[in-house]
Short mmCIF file of C-alpha atoms and ligand atoms in Angstrom, two decimals:
data_model
loop_
_atom_site.label_atom_id
_atom_site.label_comp_id
_atom_site.label_asym_id
_atom_site.label_seq_id
_atom_site.Cartn_x
_atom_site.Cartn_y
_atom_site.Cartn_z
CA UNK A 1 30.13 0.72 -0.09
CA UNK A 2 27.36 1.68 -2.70
CA UNK A 3 28.72 2.75 -6.08
CA UNK A 4 27.72 6.25 -6.92
CA UNK A 5 25.26 7.33 -9.78
CA UNK A 6 26.02 10.14 -12.08
CA UNK A 7 22.34 11.56 -11.69
CA UNK A 8 22.94 14.96 -9.36
CA UNK A 9 21.48 14.92 -5.84
CA UNK A 10 20.47 11.26 -6.15
CA UNK A 11 23.17 9.69 -3.96
CA UNK A 12 22.15 9.39 -0.26
CA UNK A 13 18.54 10.50 -1.09
CA UNK A 14 15.32 8.26 -0.68
CA UNK A 15 15.79 7.63 -4.52
CA UNK A 16 19.35 6.46 -4.83
CA UNK A 17 20.59 3.76 -7.26
CA UNK A 18 19.74 1.06 -4.78
CA UNK A 19 15.99 1.83 -4.70
CA UNK A 20 14.75 2.31 -8.39
CA UNK A 21 10.99 2.14 -8.08
CA UNK A 22 8.91 1.61 -11.24
CA UNK A 23 6.07 3.96 -12.31
CA UNK A 24 4.03 4.93 -15.43
CA UNK A 25 4.21 8.51 -16.67
CA UNK A 26 3.22 10.89 -19.39
CA UNK A 27 4.62 14.04 -20.75
CA UNK A 28 2.79 16.64 -22.72
CA UNK A 29 3.98 15.18 -26.03
CA UNK A 30 4.27 11.48 -25.50
CA UNK A 31 1.86 8.63 -24.34
CA UNK A 32 2.36 6.60 -21.22
CA UNK A 33 5.47 4.66 -20.69
CA UNK A 34 7.35 3.15 -17.78
CA UNK A 35 10.02 5.04 -15.98
CA UNK A 36 12.17 4.78 -12.80
CA UNK A 37 12.90 7.49 -10.18
CA UNK A 38 16.42 8.49 -9.41
CA UNK A 39 16.87 11.45 -7.10
CA UNK A 40 14.35 14.18 -8.34
CA UNK A 41 14.23 12.89 -11.87
CA UNK A 42 12.44 10.16 -13.92
CA UNK A 43 14.52 7.97 -16.24
CA UNK A 44 12.51 7.33 -19.41
CA UNK A 45 12.92 3.25 -19.55
CA UNK A 46 11.02 3.11 -22.82
CA UNK A 47 13.64 5.41 -24.49
CA UNK A 48 16.53 3.93 -22.59
CA UNK A 49 15.51 0.47 -24.00
CA UNK A 50 15.14 1.71 -27.52
CA UNK A 51 18.67 3.24 -27.26
CA UNK A 52 20.56 0.47 -25.41
CA UNK A 53 18.32 -2.76 -24.97
CA UNK A 54 15.90 -3.25 -27.90
CA UNK A 55 14.66 -6.65 -26.30
CA UNK A 56 13.04 -4.59 -23.39
CA UNK A 57 10.96 -2.32 -25.43
CA UNK A 58 7.99 -4.22 -25.61
CA UNK A 59 8.03 -4.37 -21.73
CA UNK A 60 8.73 -0.77 -20.95
CA UNK A 61 7.19 1.15 -23.71
CA UNK A 62 3.68 0.27 -22.04
CA UNK A 63 1.04 2.17 -20.47
CA UNK A 64 1.32 -0.29 -17.28
CA UNK A 65 3.83 -2.33 -15.44
CA UNK A 66 1.85 -5.37 -16.34
CA UNK A 67 4.00 -6.46 -19.30
CA UNK A 68 7.22 -6.04 -17.30
CA UNK A 69 5.71 -7.87 -14.16
CA UNK A 70 4.38 -10.65 -16.54
CA UNK A 71 7.97 -11.29 -17.88
CA UNK A 72 8.81 -13.05 -14.62
CA UNK A 73 11.31 -12.78 -11.95
CA UNK A 74 14.40 -13.61 -13.93
CA UNK A 75 13.51 -10.55 -16.10
CA UNK A 76 12.85 -8.54 -13.23
CA UNK A 77 16.25 -9.05 -12.07
CA UNK A 78 17.81 -8.40 -15.36
CA UNK A 79 15.88 -5.24 -16.00
CA UNK A 80 16.83 -3.90 -12.58
CA UNK A 81 20.68 -4.85 -13.28
CA UNK A 82 20.39 -3.08 -16.67
CA UNK A 83 19.00 0.10 -15.06
CA UNK A 84 21.65 0.23 -12.40
CA UNK A 85 24.45 -0.14 -14.87
CA UNK A 86 23.01 2.77 -16.85
CA UNK A 87 22.58 5.08 -13.79
CA UNK A 88 26.37 3.96 -12.77
CA UNK A 89 27.97 4.75 -15.97
CA UNK A 90 28.50 8.41 -16.77
CA UNK A 91 29.10 7.52 -20.53
CA UNK A 92 25.37 6.63 -20.80
CA UNK A 93 24.26 10.12 -19.82
CA UNK A 94 24.09 11.46 -23.46
CA UNK A 95 21.79 8.53 -24.63
CA UNK A 96 19.29 8.77 -21.75
CA UNK A 97 16.06 10.97 -21.25
CA UNK A 98 16.14 12.24 -17.71
CA UNK A 99 13.13 14.45 -16.84
CA UNK A 100 12.43 16.37 -13.67
CA UNK A 101 9.88 14.40 -11.61
CA UNK A 102 7.62 17.71 -11.28
CA UNK A 103 7.54 17.80 -15.15
CA UNK A 104 5.69 14.51 -15.66
CA UNK A 105 2.19 13.17 -14.87
CA UNK A 106 2.17 10.00 -12.91
CA UNK A 107 -0.55 7.40 -13.70
CA UNK A 108 -1.89 4.47 -11.88
CA UNK A 109 1.21 2.19 -12.35
CA UNK A 110 -0.28 -1.17 -12.92
CA UNK A 111 -3.69 -2.59 -14.23
CA UNK A 112 -5.23 -3.83 -10.91
CA UNK A 113 -6.56 -7.38 -11.10
CA UNK A 114 -8.24 -8.59 -7.84
CA UNK A 115 -7.84 -6.93 -4.76
CA UNK A 116 -7.82 -8.29 -1.21
CA UNK A 117 -7.55 -6.28 1.94
CA UNK A 118 -6.06 -7.97 5.07
CA UNK A 119 -6.51 -7.14 8.79
CA UNK A 120 -2.91 -8.12 9.87
CA UNK A 121 -1.97 -5.76 12.57
CA UNK A 122 -2.71 -7.17 16.17
CA UNK A 123 -2.84 -3.71 17.64
CA UNK A 124 -5.33 -2.38 14.94
CA UNK A 125 -7.42 -5.32 15.32
CA UNK A 126 -7.37 -5.15 19.19
CA UNK A 127 -8.10 -1.53 19.18
CA UNK A 128 -11.15 -1.90 16.95
CA UNK A 129 -12.33 -4.92 19.07
CA UNK A 130 -12.17 -2.70 22.21
CA UNK A 131 -13.85 0.13 20.42
CA UNK A 132 -16.90 -1.87 18.92
CA UNK A 133 -17.07 -4.67 21.55
CA UNK A 134 -16.02 -3.20 24.80
CA UNK A 135 -17.59 -5.91 26.73
CA UNK A 136 -16.31 -8.87 24.76
CA UNK A 137 -12.98 -10.27 23.85
CA UNK A 138 -11.03 -7.75 21.64
CA UNK A 139 -9.81 -10.40 19.11
CA UNK A 140 -12.17 -12.98 17.79
CA UNK A 141 -11.34 -16.70 17.97
CA UNK A 142 -10.08 -17.03 14.40
CA UNK A 143 -7.65 -13.99 14.40
CA UNK A 144 -4.34 -15.56 15.47
CA UNK A 145 -5.01 -18.86 13.14
CA UNK A 146 -5.49 -17.11 9.77
CA UNK A 147 -4.88 -13.65 8.24
CA UNK A 148 -8.54 -12.24 8.29
CA UNK A 149 -9.41 -10.27 5.03
CA UNK A 150 -12.11 -9.42 2.51
CA UNK A 151 -12.23 -8.97 -1.25
CA UNK A 152 -12.32 -5.35 -2.33
CA UNK A 153 -13.09 -3.59 -5.42
CA UNK A 154 -10.10 -3.20 -7.89
CA UNK A 155 -11.93 -0.86 -10.17
CA UNK A 156 -11.98 1.82 -7.53
CA UNK A 157 -8.21 1.65 -6.91
CA UNK A 158 -6.73 5.11 -7.87
CA UNK A 159 -3.40 6.71 -7.90
CA UNK A 160 -1.81 8.93 -5.34
CA UNK A 161 -3.18 12.62 -5.92
CA UNK A 162 -6.68 11.57 -7.00
CA UNK A 163 -9.37 13.78 -5.25
CA UNK A 164 -11.88 11.77 -3.12
CA UNK A 165 -15.35 12.70 -3.03
CA UNK A 166 -17.12 12.01 0.34
CA UNK A 167 -19.38 8.94 -0.48
CA UNK A 168 -22.99 8.91 0.41
CA UNK A 169 -25.01 5.94 1.68
CA UNK A 170 -27.07 4.39 4.32
CA UNK A 171 -26.29 5.25 7.94
CA UNK A 172 -28.01 4.32 11.19
CA UNK A 173 -26.55 5.36 14.66
CA UNK A 174 -27.48 2.84 17.35
CA UNK A 175 -29.75 5.48 18.82
CA UNK A 176 -31.84 5.96 15.56
CA UNK A 177 -34.86 3.72 14.83
CA UNK A 178 -34.29 3.71 11.04
CA UNK A 179 -31.56 4.48 8.60
CA UNK A 180 -31.13 7.71 6.62
CA UNK A 181 -29.42 8.35 3.29
CA UNK A 182 -26.86 11.06 3.13
CA UNK A 183 -23.13 12.06 3.15
CA UNK A 184 -20.85 9.78 5.21
CA UNK A 185 -20.24 11.54 8.62
CA UNK A 186 -17.42 9.28 9.67
CA UNK A 187 -15.01 9.31 6.78
CA UNK A 188 -11.64 7.73 7.67
CA UNK A 189 -8.27 6.52 6.41
CA UNK A 190 -6.53 3.31 6.83
CA UNK A 191 -2.55 3.54 6.40
CA UNK A 192 -1.55 0.17 4.75
CA UNK A 193 1.19 -1.35 2.78
CA UNK A 194 0.27 -3.04 -0.75
CA UNK A 195 1.74 -5.92 -2.34
CA UNK A 196 1.55 -6.16 -6.11
CA UNK A 197 1.39 -9.70 -7.67
CA UNK A 198 3.63 -10.11 -10.79
CA UNK A 199 3.01 -13.77 -11.61
CA UNK A 200 -0.04 -15.66 -12.67
CA UNK A 201 -0.89 -18.62 -10.77
CA UNK A 202 -3.16 -21.13 -12.47
CA UNK A 203 -6.75 -21.59 -11.17
CA UNK A 204 -6.37 -24.69 -8.83
CA UNK A 205 -2.88 -24.32 -7.77
CA UNK A 206 -1.34 -22.78 -4.36
CA UNK A 207 1.41 -20.39 -3.85
CA UNK A 208 3.54 -21.29 -0.70
CA UNK A 209 5.08 -18.70 1.75
CA UNK A 210 8.36 -19.80 -0.21
CA UNK A 211 6.85 -18.46 -3.49
CA UNK A 212 6.53 -14.85 -2.20
CA UNK A 213 9.79 -13.34 -3.69
CA UNK A 214 9.04 -14.93 -6.99
CA UNK A 215 5.35 -14.16 -7.10
CA UNK A 216 5.13 -10.60 -5.53
CA UNK A 217 6.77 -8.05 -7.87
CA UNK A 218 6.83 -5.25 -5.36
CA UNK A 219 5.48 -2.93 -2.78
CA UNK A 220 3.48 0.33 -2.77
CA UNK A 221 1.71 2.28 -0.14
CA UNK A 222 -2.17 2.10 0.30
CA UNK A 223 -4.98 4.25 1.71
CA UNK A 224 -8.04 2.10 2.18
CA UNK A 225 -10.48 5.04 2.54
CA UNK A 226 -13.27 3.94 4.78
CA UNK A 227 -16.84 5.21 5.63
CA UNK A 228 -17.20 4.16 9.24
CA UNK A 229 -20.95 4.92 9.67
CA UNK A 230 -21.98 3.19 6.45
CA UNK A 231 -19.67 0.26 7.54
CA UNK A 232 -21.19 -0.03 10.93
CA UNK A 233 -24.66 -0.49 9.58
CA UNK A 234 -23.89 -2.59 6.31
CA UNK A 235 -21.27 -5.04 7.52
CA UNK A 236 -23.41 -7.58 9.53
CA UNK A 237 -23.07 -10.48 8.71
CA UNK A 238 -20.91 -10.46 5.58
CA UNK A 239 -18.19 -7.75 6.15
CA UNK A 240 -17.52 -4.34 4.34
CA UNK A 241 -19.14 -3.66 1.11
CA UNK A 242 -19.86 0.11 0.13
CA UNK A 243 -18.04 1.36 3.05
CA UNK A 244 -14.69 0.45 1.33
CA UNK A 245 -15.50 0.17 -2.41
CA UNK A 246 -15.76 3.94 -3.18
CA UNK A 247 -11.98 4.54 -3.30
CA UNK A 248 -8.67 2.95 -2.49
CA UNK A 249 -5.46 5.03 -3.22
CA UNK A 250 -2.22 3.65 -4.07
CA UNK A 251 1.25 5.18 -4.73
CA UNK A 252 2.37 5.94 -7.98
CA UNK A 253 5.67 4.02 -7.62
CA UNK A 254 6.20 0.32 -6.94
CA UNK A 255 9.18 -0.51 -5.22
CA UNK A 256 10.65 -3.84 -6.27
CA UNK A 257 11.15 -6.34 -3.43
CA UNK A 258 14.86 -6.44 -4.17
CA UNK A 259 15.06 -2.94 -2.96
CA UNK A 260 13.92 -3.79 0.53
CA UNK A 261 16.22 -6.77 1.42
CA UNK A 262 17.78 -4.78 4.01
CA UNK A 263 14.48 -3.87 5.68
CA UNK A 264 13.42 -7.69 6.33
CA UNK A 265 12.99 -8.32 10.01
CA UNK A 266 11.38 -11.10 12.01
CA UNK A 267 7.68 -10.88 12.90
CA UNK A 268 7.16 -9.86 16.49
CA UNK A 269 6.11 -13.54 17.11
CA UNK A 270 3.16 -16.01 16.60
CA UNK A 271 1.48 -17.77 19.43
CA UNK A 272 -0.28 -20.24 19.01
CA UNK A 273 1.86 -21.77 16.20
CA UNK A 274 0.48 -21.38 12.73
CA UNK A 275 -0.95 -24.36 10.71
CA UNK A 276 1.85 -25.76 8.29
CA UNK A 277 0.74 -24.01 5.12
CA UNK A 278 1.31 -20.79 6.99
CA UNK A 279 4.85 -21.50 8.20
CA UNK A 280 7.67 -19.54 6.85
CA UNK A 281 11.50 -19.71 6.67
CA UNK A 282 13.33 -16.71 7.53
CA UNK A 283 12.28 -13.14 8.57
CA UNK A 284 8.79 -12.38 7.46
CA UNK A 285 8.36 -8.89 8.37
CA UNK A 286 9.42 -5.47 6.78
CA UNK A 287 10.75 -2.56 8.85
CA UNK A 288 8.91 0.11 6.90
CA UNK A 289 8.14 3.38 8.93
CA UNK A 290 5.02 5.08 7.99
CA UNK A 291 3.89 8.73 8.64
CA UNK A 292 0.15 10.02 8.50
CA UNK A 293 0.15 13.63 7.66
CA UNK A 294 -3.11 15.45 7.74
CA UNK A 295 -3.04 19.10 6.30
CA UNK A 296 0.69 19.28 6.73
CA UNK A 297 0.76 17.88 10.40
CA UNK A 298 2.16 14.58 11.28
CA UNK A 299 -0.60 12.75 13.27
CA UNK A 300 0.73 9.14 13.43
CA UNK A 301 3.70 7.15 12.86
CA UNK A 302 2.78 3.61 12.35
CA UNK A 303 5.43 0.99 12.41
CA UNK A 304 4.94 -1.74 9.87
CA UNK A 305 7.56 -4.11 11.66
CA UNK A 306 4.83 -4.66 14.42
CA UNK A 307 2.55 -6.42 12.01
CA UNK A 308 1.46 -9.97 13.16
CA UNK A 309 0.90 -11.63 9.83
CA UNK A 310 3.66 -11.59 7.08
CA UNK A 311 2.94 -10.74 3.41
CA UNK A 312 4.22 -14.31 2.49
CA UNK A 313 1.47 -15.74 4.81
CA UNK A 314 -1.17 -13.52 3.25
CA UNK A 315 -0.22 -14.92 -0.14
CA UNK A 316 -0.16 -18.58 1.05
CA UNK A 317 -3.65 -18.00 2.57
CA UNK A 318 -4.90 -16.09 -0.53
CA UNK A 319 -4.27 -19.23 -2.79
CA UNK A 320 -4.53 -22.29 -0.35
CA UNK A 321 -8.14 -22.87 -1.59
CA UNK A 322 -6.84 -22.95 -5.24
CA UNK A 323 -7.99 -19.32 -6.08
CA UNK A 324 -5.87 -18.10 -9.11
CA UNK A 325 -3.75 -15.12 -9.25
CA UNK A 326 -3.28 -12.74 -12.07
CA UNK A 327 -0.61 -10.26 -12.98
CA UNK A 328 -1.67 -7.07 -11.39
CA UNK A 329 -3.50 -8.49 -8.32
CA UNK A 330 -3.13 -6.37 -5.29
CA UNK A 331 -3.27 -7.40 -1.74
CA UNK A 332 -2.89 -4.97 1.33
CA UNK A 333 -1.78 -5.56 4.76
CA UNK A 334 -4.80 -3.82 6.66
CA UNK A 335 -4.31 -0.93 8.88
CA UNK A 336 -0.93 -0.60 10.29
CA UNK A 337 -1.09 0.18 14.01
CA UNK A 338 1.82 0.01 16.71
CA UNK A 339 1.35 -0.44 20.37
CA UNK A 340 1.62 3.50 21.17
CA UNK A 341 -1.31 5.92 20.85
CA UNK A 342 0.80 7.98 18.26
CA UNK A 343 1.23 4.83 16.09
CA UNK A 344 -2.49 4.26 15.10
CA UNK A 345 -3.00 4.20 11.36
CA UNK A 346 -6.70 5.14 11.45
CA UNK A 347 -8.72 8.13 12.75
CA UNK A 348 -11.16 5.57 14.29
CA UNK A 349 -8.36 4.65 16.63
CA UNK A 350 -6.66 8.14 16.95
CA UNK A 351 -10.01 9.40 18.04
CA UNK A 352 -11.05 6.27 19.98
CA UNK A 353 -14.33 5.83 17.91
CA UNK A 354 -14.92 9.43 17.63
CA UNK A 355 -15.13 9.99 21.38
CA UNK A 356 -11.65 11.63 21.88
CA UNK A 357 -10.84 14.29 19.36
CA UNK A 358 -7.16 14.49 18.55
CA UNK A 359 -4.90 17.55 17.88
CA UNK A 360 -3.88 18.43 14.34
CA UNK A 361 -1.77 21.69 14.87
CA UNK A 362 -4.11 24.17 16.09
CA UNK A 363 -7.29 22.29 15.20
CA UNK A 364 -8.96 18.94 16.34
CA UNK A 365 -10.21 16.07 14.34
CA UNK A 366 -12.30 12.83 14.87
CA UNK A 367 -12.91 12.04 11.22
CA UNK A 368 -12.10 13.74 7.84
CA UNK A 369 -13.59 17.08 6.83
CA UNK A 370 -14.14 18.23 3.29
CA UNK A 371 -11.00 20.02 2.15
CA UNK A 372 -8.82 17.86 4.27
CA UNK A 373 -5.74 16.52 2.59
CA UNK A 374 -4.01 13.27 3.85
CA UNK A 375 -0.55 12.19 2.64
CA UNK A 376 0.89 8.73 3.69
CA UNK A 377 4.81 8.65 3.60
CA UNK A 378 6.78 5.38 3.72
CA UNK A 379 10.46 4.81 4.25
CA UNK A 380 12.66 1.74 4.90
CA UNK A 381 16.37 1.16 5.58
CA UNK A 382 18.74 0.09 2.92
CA UNK A 383 22.30 -1.17 3.32
CA UNK A 384 23.66 2.39 3.51
CA UNK A 385 20.63 4.68 4.25
CA UNK A 386 16.94 4.89 3.71
CA UNK A 387 14.67 4.69 0.69
CA UNK A 388 11.31 6.56 0.32
CA UNK A 389 8.35 4.75 -1.15
CA UNK A 390 6.04 6.72 -3.37
CA UNK A 391 3.69 9.01 -1.23
CA UNK A 392 0.00 8.13 -1.28
CA UNK A 393 -1.84 11.44 -1.25
CA UNK A 394 -5.57 12.51 -1.49
CA UNK A 395 -7.96 15.50 -0.74
CA UNK A 396 -11.34 15.11 0.43
CA UNK A 397 -13.98 16.96 -1.72
CA UNK A 398 -17.74 17.32 -0.80
CA UNK A 399 -20.42 14.63 -1.69
CA UNK A 400 -21.49 14.82 -5.43
MN1 LIG B 1 -8.26 -1.87 5.20
#
């Protein structure tokens, strides 16, 4: 039985004392600092440290989570235990600053280092293969041997709530003789899960799958906005470039791995067996449920537990060549799609390449229109209920 927090309306919510995600917030009168969400409130952790744990002030009176993450996994555990104790002990209430979450401004929670985006859903990769190569094999020969990915643009990672201008670029339909320049006509989402690296790895070293829990600090939702027409023309032969680099939205809250212990599940199964450096002990997956909401209507429910590659395998692959890691590096799963039609995490799949418009309430969509608002919501089981990861929200504005 979970002990009960004294914060009103927190017990049994998606932000109970067994969750405690970290974010960075400002108020009208004070600079950015680290907080945790409990119920519908934000606990000011910089103020709490000044009052009860001065050694944590330098980690928490900070404009990003990077100092806390850089302090290492033992400190991650100690800070989480300290915050938990504060929220379970009613005698602490008077010493703490608890602010309604609607009264604070949430910022990008970490300084993003390098950013890699994977392609780890077999259902997504198969759907995309069928849409683009109807006469060939849906999966390319490498797909079940390594987690396919590309390096993205960290400088364009923005926090939930940031408006997204429709990108412009070169597009050329197969029926056209020459490319034209103009607003993207096939603007899309990719519902993904992101993993935030909290430990530096020196140049030349490798992180193994067993290093996952001491290397990755936490998890956040990701929307990898994608310009499909720009992508289709530019990606040969080196992969996505401008079709992805204009914006990637992450949640304002980073959920520590420790809060997701009850959500661990085995992978669906890997055949053929993976090479030794990708092998992993214990369950590699996470039972995170995702909802894709467009203009207030849920249009898909992708299940993360169906992903083929685990985040520990993505980490091991990322560093097997000796590439370094920095605190704040981000890697994302790739579009999460399940086997069912209503479990597809991109409009490309929901509209089958734009050929089958899908219903959104009384309207229909193939790709995003100006004014559309997308919200990705994520939840996962805990020992006694469910937690809610930070939402990933964005509205499409016209091309600048
Ligand atoms: Mn992606």
